[in-house]
Short mmCIF file of N, CA, C and O and ligand atoms in Angstrom, two decimals:
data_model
loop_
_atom_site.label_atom_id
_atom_site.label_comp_id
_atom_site.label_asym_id
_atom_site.label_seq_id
_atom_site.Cartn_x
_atom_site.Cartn_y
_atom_site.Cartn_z
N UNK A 8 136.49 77.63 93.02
CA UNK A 8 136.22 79.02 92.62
C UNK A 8 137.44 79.57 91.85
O UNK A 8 138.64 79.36 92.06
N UNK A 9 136.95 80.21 91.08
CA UNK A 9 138.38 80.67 90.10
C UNK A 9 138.69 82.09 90.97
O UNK A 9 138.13 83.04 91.52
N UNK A 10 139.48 81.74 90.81
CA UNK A 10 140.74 83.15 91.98
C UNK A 10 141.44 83.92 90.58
O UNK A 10 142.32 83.27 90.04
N UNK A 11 141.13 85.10 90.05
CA UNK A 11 142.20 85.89 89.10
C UNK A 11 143.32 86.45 89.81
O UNK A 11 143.23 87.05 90.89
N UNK A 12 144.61 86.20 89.04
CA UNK A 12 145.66 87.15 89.60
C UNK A 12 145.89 88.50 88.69
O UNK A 12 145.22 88.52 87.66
N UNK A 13 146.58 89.41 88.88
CA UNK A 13 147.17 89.92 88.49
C UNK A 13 148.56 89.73 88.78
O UNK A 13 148.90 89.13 89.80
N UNK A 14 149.53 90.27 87.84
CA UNK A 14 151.20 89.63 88.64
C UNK A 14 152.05 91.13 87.53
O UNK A 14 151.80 91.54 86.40
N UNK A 15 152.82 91.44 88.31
CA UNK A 15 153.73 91.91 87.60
C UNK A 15 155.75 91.43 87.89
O UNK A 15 156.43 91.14 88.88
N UNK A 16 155.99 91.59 86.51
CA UNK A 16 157.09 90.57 87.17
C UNK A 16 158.34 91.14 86.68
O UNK A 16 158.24 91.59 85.53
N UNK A 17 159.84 91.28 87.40
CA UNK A 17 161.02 92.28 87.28
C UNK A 17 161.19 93.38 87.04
O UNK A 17 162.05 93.89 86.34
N UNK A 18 159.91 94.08 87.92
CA UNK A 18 159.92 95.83 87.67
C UNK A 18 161.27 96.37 87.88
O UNK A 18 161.90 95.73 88.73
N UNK A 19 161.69 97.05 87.52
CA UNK A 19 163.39 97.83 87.78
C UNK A 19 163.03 98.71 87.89
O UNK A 19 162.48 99.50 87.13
N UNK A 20 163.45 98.74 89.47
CA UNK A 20 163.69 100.33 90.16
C UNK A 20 164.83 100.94 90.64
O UNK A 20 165.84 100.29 90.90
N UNK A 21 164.75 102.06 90.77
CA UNK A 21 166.07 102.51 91.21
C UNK A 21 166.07 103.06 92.65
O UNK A 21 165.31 103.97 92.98
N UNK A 22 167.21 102.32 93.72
CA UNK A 22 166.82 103.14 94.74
C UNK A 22 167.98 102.89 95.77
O UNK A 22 168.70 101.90 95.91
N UNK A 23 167.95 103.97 96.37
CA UNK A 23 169.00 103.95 98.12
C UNK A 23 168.73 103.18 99.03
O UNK A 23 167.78 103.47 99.75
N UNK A 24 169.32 102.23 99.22
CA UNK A 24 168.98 101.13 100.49
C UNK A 24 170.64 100.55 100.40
O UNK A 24 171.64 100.72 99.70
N UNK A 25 170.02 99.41 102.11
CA UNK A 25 171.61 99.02 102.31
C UNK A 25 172.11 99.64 103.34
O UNK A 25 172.13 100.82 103.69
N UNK A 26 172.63 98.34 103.90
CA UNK A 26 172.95 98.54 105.29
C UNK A 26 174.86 99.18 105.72
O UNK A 26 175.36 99.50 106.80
N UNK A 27 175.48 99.11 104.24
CA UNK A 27 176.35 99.87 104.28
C UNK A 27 176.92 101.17 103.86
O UNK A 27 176.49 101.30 102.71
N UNK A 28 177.58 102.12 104.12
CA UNK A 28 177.53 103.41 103.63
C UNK A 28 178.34 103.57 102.17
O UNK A 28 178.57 104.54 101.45
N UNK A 29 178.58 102.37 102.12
CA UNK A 29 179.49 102.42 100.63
C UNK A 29 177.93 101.91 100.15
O UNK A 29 177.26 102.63 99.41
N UNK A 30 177.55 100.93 100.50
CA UNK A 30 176.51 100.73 99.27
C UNK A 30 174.99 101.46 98.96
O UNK A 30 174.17 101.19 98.08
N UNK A 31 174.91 102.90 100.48
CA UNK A 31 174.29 103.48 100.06
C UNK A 31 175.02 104.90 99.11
O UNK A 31 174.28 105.81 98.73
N UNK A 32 175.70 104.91 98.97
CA UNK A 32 176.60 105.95 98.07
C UNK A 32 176.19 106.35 97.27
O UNK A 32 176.06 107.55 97.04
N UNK A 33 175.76 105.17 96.42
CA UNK A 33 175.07 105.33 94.86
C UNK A 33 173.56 104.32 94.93
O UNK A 33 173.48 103.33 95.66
N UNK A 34 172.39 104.82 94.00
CA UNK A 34 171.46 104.07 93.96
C UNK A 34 171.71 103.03 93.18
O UNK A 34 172.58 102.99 92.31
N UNK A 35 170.70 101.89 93.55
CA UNK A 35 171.14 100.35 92.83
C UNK A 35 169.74 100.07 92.57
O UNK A 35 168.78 100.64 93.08
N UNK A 36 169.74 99.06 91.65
CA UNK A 36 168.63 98.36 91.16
C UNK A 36 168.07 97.24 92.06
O UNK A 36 168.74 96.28 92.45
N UNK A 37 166.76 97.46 92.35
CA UNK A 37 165.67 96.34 92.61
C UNK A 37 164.77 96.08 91.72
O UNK A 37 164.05 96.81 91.04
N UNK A 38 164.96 94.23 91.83
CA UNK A 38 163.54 93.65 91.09
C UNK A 38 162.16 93.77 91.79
O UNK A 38 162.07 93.04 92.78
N UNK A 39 161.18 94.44 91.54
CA UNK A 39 159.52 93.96 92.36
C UNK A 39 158.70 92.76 91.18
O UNK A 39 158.26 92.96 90.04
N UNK A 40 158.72 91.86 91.79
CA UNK A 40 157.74 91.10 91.45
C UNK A 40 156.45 90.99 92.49
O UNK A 40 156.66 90.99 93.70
N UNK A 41 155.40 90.92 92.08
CA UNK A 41 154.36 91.27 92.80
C UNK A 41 153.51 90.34 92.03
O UNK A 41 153.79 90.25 90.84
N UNK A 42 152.10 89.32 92.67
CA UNK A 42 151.26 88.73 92.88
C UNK A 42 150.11 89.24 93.30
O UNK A 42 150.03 89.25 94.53
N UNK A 43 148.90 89.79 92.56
CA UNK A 43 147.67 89.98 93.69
C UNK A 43 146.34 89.92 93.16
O UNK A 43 145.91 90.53 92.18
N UNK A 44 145.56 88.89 94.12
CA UNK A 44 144.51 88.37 93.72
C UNK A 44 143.41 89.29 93.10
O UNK A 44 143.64 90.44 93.48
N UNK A 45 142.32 89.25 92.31
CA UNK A 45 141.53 90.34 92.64
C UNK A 45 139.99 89.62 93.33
O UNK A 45 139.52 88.49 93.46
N UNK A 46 139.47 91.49 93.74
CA UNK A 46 138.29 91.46 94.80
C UNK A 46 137.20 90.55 93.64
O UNK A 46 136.30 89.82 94.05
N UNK A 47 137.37 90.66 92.79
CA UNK A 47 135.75 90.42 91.72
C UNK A 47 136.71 90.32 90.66
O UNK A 47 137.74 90.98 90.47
N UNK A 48 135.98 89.00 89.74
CA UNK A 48 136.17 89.27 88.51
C UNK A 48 135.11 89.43 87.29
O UNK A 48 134.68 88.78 86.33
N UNK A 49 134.95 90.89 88.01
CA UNK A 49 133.52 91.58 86.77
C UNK A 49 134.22 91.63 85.95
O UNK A 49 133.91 91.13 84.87
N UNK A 50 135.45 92.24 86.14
CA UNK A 50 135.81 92.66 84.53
C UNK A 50 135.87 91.74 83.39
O UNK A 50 135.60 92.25 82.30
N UNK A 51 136.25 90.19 83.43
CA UNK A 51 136.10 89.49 82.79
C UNK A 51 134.83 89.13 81.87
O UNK A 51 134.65 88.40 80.90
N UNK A 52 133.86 90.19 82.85
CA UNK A 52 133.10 90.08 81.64
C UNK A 52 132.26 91.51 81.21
O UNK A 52 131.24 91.49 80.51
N UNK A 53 132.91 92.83 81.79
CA UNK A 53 132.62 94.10 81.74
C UNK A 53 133.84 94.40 80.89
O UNK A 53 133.86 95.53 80.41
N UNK A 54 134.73 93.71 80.66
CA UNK A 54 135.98 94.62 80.01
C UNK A 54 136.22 95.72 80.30
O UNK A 54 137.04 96.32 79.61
N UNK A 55 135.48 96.51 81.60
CA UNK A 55 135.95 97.67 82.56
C UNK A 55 137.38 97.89 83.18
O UNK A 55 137.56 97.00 84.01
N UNK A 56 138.42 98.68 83.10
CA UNK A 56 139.64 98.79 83.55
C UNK A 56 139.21 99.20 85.66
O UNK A 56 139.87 98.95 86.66
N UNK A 57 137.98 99.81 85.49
CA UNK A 57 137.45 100.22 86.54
C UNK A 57 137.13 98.91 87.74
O UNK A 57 137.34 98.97 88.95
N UNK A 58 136.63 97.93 87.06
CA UNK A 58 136.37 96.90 87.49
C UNK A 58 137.77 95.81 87.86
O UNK A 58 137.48 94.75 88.41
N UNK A 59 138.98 96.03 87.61
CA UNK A 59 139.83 95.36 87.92
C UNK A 59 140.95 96.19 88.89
O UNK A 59 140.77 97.36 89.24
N UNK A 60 142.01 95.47 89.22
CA UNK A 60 143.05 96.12 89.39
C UNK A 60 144.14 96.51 88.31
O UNK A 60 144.85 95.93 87.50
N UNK A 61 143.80 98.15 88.87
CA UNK A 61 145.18 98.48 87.31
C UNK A 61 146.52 98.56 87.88
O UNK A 61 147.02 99.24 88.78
N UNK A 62 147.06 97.45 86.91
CA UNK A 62 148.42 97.47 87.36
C UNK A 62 149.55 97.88 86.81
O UNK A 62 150.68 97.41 86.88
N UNK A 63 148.93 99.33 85.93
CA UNK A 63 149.78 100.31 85.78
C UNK A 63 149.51 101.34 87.10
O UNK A 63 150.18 102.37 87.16
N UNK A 64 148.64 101.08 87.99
CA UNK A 64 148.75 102.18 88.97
C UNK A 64 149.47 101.53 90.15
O UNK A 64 150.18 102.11 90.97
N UNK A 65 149.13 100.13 90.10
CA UNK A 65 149.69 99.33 91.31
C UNK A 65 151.57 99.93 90.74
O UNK A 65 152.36 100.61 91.39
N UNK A 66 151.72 99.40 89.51
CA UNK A 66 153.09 99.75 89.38
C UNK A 66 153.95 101.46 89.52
O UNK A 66 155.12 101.85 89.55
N UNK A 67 153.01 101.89 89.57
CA UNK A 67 153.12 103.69 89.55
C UNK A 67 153.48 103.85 91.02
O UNK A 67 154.56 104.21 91.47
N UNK A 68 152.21 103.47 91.78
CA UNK A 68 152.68 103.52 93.06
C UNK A 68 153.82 102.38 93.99
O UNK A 68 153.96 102.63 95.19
N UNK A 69 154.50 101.31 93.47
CA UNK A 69 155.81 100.65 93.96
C UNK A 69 156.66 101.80 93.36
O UNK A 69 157.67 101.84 94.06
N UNK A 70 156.75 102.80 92.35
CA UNK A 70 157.63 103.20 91.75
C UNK A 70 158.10 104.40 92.91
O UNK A 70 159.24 104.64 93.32
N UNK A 71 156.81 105.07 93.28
CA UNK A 71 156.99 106.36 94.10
C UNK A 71 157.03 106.00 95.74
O UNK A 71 157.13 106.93 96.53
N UNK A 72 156.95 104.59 96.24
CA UNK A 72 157.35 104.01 97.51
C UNK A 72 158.74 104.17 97.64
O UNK A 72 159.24 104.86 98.53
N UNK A 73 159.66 103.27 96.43
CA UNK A 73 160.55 102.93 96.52
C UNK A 73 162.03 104.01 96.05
O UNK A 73 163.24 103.92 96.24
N UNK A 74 160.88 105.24 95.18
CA UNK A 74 161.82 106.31 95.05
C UNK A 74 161.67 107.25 96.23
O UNK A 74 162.19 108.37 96.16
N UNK A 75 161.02 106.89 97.26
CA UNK A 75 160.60 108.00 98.46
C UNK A 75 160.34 107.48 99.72
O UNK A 75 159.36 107.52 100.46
N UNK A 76 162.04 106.72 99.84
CA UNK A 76 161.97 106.15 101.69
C UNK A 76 163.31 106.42 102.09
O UNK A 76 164.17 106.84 101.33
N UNK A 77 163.47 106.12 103.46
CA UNK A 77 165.03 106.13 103.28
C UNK A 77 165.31 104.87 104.32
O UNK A 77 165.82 104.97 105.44
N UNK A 78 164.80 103.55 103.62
CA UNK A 78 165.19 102.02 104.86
C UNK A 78 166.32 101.66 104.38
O UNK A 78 166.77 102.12 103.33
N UNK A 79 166.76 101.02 104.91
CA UNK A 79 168.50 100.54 104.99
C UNK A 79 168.01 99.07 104.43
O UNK A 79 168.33 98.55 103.36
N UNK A 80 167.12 98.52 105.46
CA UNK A 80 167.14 96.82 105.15
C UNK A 80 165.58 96.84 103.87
O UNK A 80 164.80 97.78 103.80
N UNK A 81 165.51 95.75 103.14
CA UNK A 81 164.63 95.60 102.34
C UNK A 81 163.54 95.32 103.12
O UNK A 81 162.44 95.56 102.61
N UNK A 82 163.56 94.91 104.15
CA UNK A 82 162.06 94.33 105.41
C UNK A 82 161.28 95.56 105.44
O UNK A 82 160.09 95.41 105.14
N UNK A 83 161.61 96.58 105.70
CA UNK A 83 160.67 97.19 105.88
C UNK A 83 160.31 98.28 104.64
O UNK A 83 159.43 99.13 104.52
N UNK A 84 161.08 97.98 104.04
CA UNK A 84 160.71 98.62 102.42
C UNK A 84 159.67 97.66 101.67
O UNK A 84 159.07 98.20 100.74
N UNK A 85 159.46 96.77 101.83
CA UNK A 85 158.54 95.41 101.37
C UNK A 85 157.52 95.44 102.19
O UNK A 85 156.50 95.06 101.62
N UNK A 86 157.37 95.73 103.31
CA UNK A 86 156.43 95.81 104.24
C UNK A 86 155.66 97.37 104.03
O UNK A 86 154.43 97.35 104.16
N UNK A 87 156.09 98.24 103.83
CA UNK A 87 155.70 99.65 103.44
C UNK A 87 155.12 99.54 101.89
O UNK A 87 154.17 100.30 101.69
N UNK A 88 155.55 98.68 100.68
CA UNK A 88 155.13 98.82 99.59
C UNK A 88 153.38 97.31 100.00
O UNK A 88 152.23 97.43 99.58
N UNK A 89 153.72 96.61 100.54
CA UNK A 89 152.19 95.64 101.11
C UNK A 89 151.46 95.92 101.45
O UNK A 89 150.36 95.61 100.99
N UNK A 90 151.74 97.22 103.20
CA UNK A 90 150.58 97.72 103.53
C UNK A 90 149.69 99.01 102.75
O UNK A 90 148.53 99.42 102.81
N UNK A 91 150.95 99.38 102.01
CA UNK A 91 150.14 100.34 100.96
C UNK A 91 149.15 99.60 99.90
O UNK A 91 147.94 99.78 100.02
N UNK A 92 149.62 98.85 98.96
CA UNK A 92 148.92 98.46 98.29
C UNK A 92 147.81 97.72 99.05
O UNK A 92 146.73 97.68 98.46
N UNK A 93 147.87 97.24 100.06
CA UNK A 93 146.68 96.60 100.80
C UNK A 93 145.54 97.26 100.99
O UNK A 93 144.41 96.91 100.65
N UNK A 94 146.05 98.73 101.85
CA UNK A 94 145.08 99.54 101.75
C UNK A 94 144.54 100.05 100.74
O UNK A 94 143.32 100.18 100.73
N UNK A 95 145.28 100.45 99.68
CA UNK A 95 144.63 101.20 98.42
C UNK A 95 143.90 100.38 97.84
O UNK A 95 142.69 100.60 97.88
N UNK A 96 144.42 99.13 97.09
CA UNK A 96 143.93 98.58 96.18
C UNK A 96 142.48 97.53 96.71
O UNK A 96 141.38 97.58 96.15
N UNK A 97 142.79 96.69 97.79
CA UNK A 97 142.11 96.07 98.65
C UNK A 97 142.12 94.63 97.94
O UNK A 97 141.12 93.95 97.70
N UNK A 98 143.52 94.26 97.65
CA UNK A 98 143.45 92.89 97.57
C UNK A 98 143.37 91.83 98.43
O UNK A 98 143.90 92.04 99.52
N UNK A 99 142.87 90.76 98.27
CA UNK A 99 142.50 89.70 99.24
C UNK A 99 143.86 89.32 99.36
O UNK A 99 144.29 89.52 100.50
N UNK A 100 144.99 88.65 98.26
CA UNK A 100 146.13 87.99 98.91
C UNK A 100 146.96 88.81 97.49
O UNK A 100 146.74 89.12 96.33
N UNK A 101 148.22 88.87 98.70
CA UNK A 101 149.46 89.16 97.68
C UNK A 101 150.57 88.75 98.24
O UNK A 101 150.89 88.68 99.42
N UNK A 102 151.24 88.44 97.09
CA UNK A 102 153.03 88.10 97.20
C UNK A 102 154.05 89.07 96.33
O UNK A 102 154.15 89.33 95.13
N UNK A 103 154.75 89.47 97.51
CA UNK A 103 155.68 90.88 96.92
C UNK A 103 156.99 89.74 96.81
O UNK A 103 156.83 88.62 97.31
N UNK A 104 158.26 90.08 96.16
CA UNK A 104 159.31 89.75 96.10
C UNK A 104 160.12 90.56 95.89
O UNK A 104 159.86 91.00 94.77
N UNK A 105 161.19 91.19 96.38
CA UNK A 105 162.00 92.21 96.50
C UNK A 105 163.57 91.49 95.92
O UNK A 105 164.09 90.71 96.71
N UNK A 106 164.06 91.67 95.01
CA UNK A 106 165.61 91.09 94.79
C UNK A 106 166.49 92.03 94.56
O UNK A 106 166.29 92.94 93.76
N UNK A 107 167.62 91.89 95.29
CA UNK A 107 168.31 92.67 94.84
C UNK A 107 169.92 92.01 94.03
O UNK A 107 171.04 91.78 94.50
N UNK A 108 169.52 91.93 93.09
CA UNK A 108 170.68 91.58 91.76
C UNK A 108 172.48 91.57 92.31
O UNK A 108 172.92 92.59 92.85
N UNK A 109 173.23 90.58 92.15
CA UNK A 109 174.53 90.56 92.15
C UNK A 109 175.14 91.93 93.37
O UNK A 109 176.05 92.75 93.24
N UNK A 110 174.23 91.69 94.46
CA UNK A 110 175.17 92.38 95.40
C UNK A 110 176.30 91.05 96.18
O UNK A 110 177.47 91.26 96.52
N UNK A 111 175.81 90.19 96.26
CA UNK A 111 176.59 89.02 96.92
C UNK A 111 177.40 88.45 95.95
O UNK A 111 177.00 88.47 94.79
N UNK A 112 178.65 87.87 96.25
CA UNK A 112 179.49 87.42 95.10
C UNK A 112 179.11 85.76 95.02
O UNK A 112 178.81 85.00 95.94
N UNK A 113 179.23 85.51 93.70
CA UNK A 113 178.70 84.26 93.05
C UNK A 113 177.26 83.76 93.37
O UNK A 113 176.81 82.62 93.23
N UNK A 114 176.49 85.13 93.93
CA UNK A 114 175.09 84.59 94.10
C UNK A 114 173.99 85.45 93.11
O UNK A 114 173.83 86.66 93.25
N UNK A 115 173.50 84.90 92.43
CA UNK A 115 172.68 85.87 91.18
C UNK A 115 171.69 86.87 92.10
O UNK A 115 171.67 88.05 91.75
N UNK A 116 171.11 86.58 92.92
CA UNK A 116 170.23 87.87 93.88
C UNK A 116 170.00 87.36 94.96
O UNK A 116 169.94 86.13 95.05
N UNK A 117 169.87 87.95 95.71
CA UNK A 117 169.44 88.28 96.88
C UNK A 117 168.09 88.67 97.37
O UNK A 117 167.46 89.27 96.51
N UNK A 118 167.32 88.49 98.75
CA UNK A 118 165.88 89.43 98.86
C UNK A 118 165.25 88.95 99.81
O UNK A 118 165.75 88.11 100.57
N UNK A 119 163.98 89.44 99.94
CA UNK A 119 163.11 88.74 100.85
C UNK A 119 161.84 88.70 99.73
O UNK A 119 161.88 89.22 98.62
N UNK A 120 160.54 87.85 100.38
CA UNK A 120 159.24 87.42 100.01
C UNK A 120 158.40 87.93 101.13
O UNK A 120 158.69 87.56 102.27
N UNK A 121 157.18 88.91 100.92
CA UNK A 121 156.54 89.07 101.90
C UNK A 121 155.23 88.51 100.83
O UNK A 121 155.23 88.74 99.62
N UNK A 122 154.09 87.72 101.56
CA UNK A 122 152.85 87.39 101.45
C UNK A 122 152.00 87.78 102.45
O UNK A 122 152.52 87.76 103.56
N UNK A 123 150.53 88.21 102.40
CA UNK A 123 149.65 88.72 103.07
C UNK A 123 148.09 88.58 102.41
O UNK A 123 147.66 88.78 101.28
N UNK A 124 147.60 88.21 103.43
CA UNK A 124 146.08 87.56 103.03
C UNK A 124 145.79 86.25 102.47
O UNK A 124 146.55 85.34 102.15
N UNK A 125 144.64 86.33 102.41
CA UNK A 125 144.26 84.32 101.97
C UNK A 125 144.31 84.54 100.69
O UNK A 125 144.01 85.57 100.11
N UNK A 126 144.84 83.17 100.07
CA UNK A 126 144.78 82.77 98.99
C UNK A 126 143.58 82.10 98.28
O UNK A 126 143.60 80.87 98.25
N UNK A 127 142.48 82.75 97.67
CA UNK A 127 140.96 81.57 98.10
C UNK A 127 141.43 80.75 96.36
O UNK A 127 140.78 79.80 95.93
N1 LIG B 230 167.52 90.12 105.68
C1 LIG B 230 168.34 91.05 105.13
N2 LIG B 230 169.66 90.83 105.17
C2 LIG B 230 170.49 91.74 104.65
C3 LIG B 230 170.00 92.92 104.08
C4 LIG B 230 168.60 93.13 104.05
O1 LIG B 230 168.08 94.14 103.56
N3 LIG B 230 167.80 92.17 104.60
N4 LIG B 230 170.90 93.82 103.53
C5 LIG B 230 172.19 93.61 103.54
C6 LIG B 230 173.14 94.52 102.88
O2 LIG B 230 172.57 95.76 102.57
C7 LIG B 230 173.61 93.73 101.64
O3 LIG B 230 172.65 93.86 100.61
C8 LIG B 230 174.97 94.09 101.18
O4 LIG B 230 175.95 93.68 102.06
C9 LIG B 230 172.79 92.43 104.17
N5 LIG B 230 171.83 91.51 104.68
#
């Protein structure tokens, strides 16, 4: 069965996190990369925006999660942007990726991977 994704990939956001008080001081940049299957693929042959997932709204709403929390660790900032989109959008499976860029020395990023639901 053909499975469609949608994916969006190195959204840059800006935001307060961090488990230290120097590094919540100032806001820093996160990557969202995001993975998510869709329910139907009518649109492929409705060319309906209605019929798919829009992932200018999926991206609208990571934008206003991540400008409007106040978590220290990325776990539960990744877990808050999943179960949202889970509920809203009602994707069968997704993979979030959260990085956070050159906070560690000589390591290009940092992050966690949250996945949720089947992959059909
Ligand atoms: N599993 C995690 N480990 C760490 C996190 C995190 O969010 N999840 N955060 C930090 C600090 O904020 C780090 O980015 C800077 O020292 C450390 N480990």
């Amino acid at each position: 069965m053909m499975a469609p994704l949608i994916f969006i990939e190195e959204m840059k956001v800006e935001t307060i996190i961090g488990v230290s008080d120097w590094e919540r001081a100032l806001p820093q940049t996160l990557l969202i990369d995001l993975e998510m299957t869709l329910p139907q693929i009518t649109s492929a042959n409705s060319d309906l925006i209605t019929d798919t997932i829009d992932y200018a709204l999926v991206a609208e709403r990571i934008k206003s999660i991540t400008s409007n929390h106040t978590f220290k660790l990325l776990e539960p900032l990744a877990y808050r942007i999943i179960e949202t989109l889970e509920k809203e959008f009602k994707a069968p499976w997704m993979k979030l990726k959260i990085s956070k860029p050159q906070i560690l020395p000589q390591v290009k990023a940092v992050g966690v991977i949250f996945e949720k639901g089947v992959r059909t």
